[in-house]
Amino acid sequence: MSALAQFDDDCGAGDSLHVFEAIAADLLKKGYSIKPNAVPIPLSGGLWQQLRSMPRHQLDLAGVGRQQAHTVNNFIRSDAISWIERDAAAGEDWLNWAAELQQYLNRRLFLGLFSFESHFSHYAPGDFYKKHLDAFKGQSNRVLSVVLYLNPDWMPDDGGELALYHSDQSHHGERSQSMLKVTPIMGTLVAFLSEEFPHEVLPAKRDRYAIAGWFRVNTTSTERADPPD
Ligand code: OGA
Ligand code: MN
């Protein structure tokens, strides 16, 4: 083992830098990244506990769209969410981790990520989120989506996969859509460009827990302060 690998094994920050670099390299090459064991185990464990100790009413039925446009639309999605603030230790650790990732990606890829928002989500058995984009070109300042899964002991036939669609450009020039499925197992992180990748959550046989988050760029102009709320 090299001295560097030895050092990284002893040092949590070193591990994070390896993960951040792997995510950056994937985003550059493919626009998305799927990383098992992306966050330190105490962090995913803490988030899992925070979620499980939450009173039921703290998880609100999710809506589609923001502010005035916010409507609870059970046809598109049926999960329940709770926004993550710095008022709980695990939530704060997660937001700090996301801030470090943001800083790394900005330095490495010049993405200009400016802020981050995220929520816990709970999908009861049978719940779903139909195929959607997290951002529409020119209409949103969400540029990078991340999802962290919080399900220990998830079995292959429990369902609940994230289906991520992407168009491939073959070397002959024709385009084709392909889909890959991500099992929502504890500690796996998915990151993808919000405007580029339609995706959907398939129904599961058991309760499915995750965090969904979005990095935004700042679109403040003289005409319009952002965010407006
Ligand atoms: C979302 C979303 C994916 C997942 O909340 O926008 O697409 O796997 N979540 O939970
Ligand atoms: Mn989404």
GROMACS .gro file of N, CA and C in nm, residues 53-60 80-81 122 124 207 209:
model
   42
   53SER      N    1  -3.664   0.872   1.371
   53SER     CA    2  -3.718   0.924   1.498
   53SER      C    3  -3.812   1.042   1.474
   54MET      N    4  -3.836   1.074   1.346
   54MET     CA    5  -3.919   1.190   1.311
   54MET      C    6  -4.066   1.159   1.334
   55PRO      N    7  -4.141   1.253   1.397
   55PRO     CA    8  -4.285   1.228   1.407
   55PRO      C    9  -4.348   1.223   1.269
   56ARG      N   10  -4.447   1.139   1.253
   56ARG     CA   11  -4.510   1.117   1.120
   56ARG      C   12  -4.551   1.248   1.052
   57HIS      N   13  -4.608   1.341   1.132
   57HIS     CA   14  -4.659   1.464   1.070
   57HIS      C   15  -4.549   1.552   1.013
   58GLN      N   16  -4.425   1.525   1.053
   58GLN     CA   17  -4.315   1.607   1.001
   58GLN      C   18  -4.284   1.575   0.855
   59LEU      N   19  -4.330   1.460   0.810
   59LEU     CA   20  -4.317   1.426   0.669
   59LEU      C   21  -4.445   1.468   0.599
   60ASP      N   22  -4.435   1.572   0.517
   60ASP     CA   23  -4.553   1.622   0.445
   60ASP      C   24  -4.564   1.553   0.311
   80ALA      N   25  -4.360   1.131   0.063
   80ALA     CA   26  -4.372   1.235   0.165
   80ALA      C   27  -4.232   1.288   0.194
   81ILE      N   28  -4.224   1.421   0.220
   81ILE     CA   29  -4.091   1.482   0.236
   81ILE      C   30  -4.081   1.569   0.362
  122HIS      N   31  -3.982   0.980   0.204
  122HIS     CA   32  -4.032   0.847   0.242
  122HIS      C   33  -4.132   0.801   0.139
  124ALA      N   34  -4.383   0.503   0.087
  124ALA     CA   35  -4.447   0.384   0.146
  124ALA      C   36  -4.455   0.277   0.037
  207ASP      N   37  -4.098   0.012   0.277
  207ASP     CA   38  -4.072   0.155   0.296
  207ASP      C   39  -3.935   0.189   0.240
  209TYR      N   40  -3.647   0.498   0.198
  209TYR     CA   41  -3.603   0.627   0.252
  209TYR      C   42  -3.484   0.681   0.172
   0.00000   0.00000   0.00000
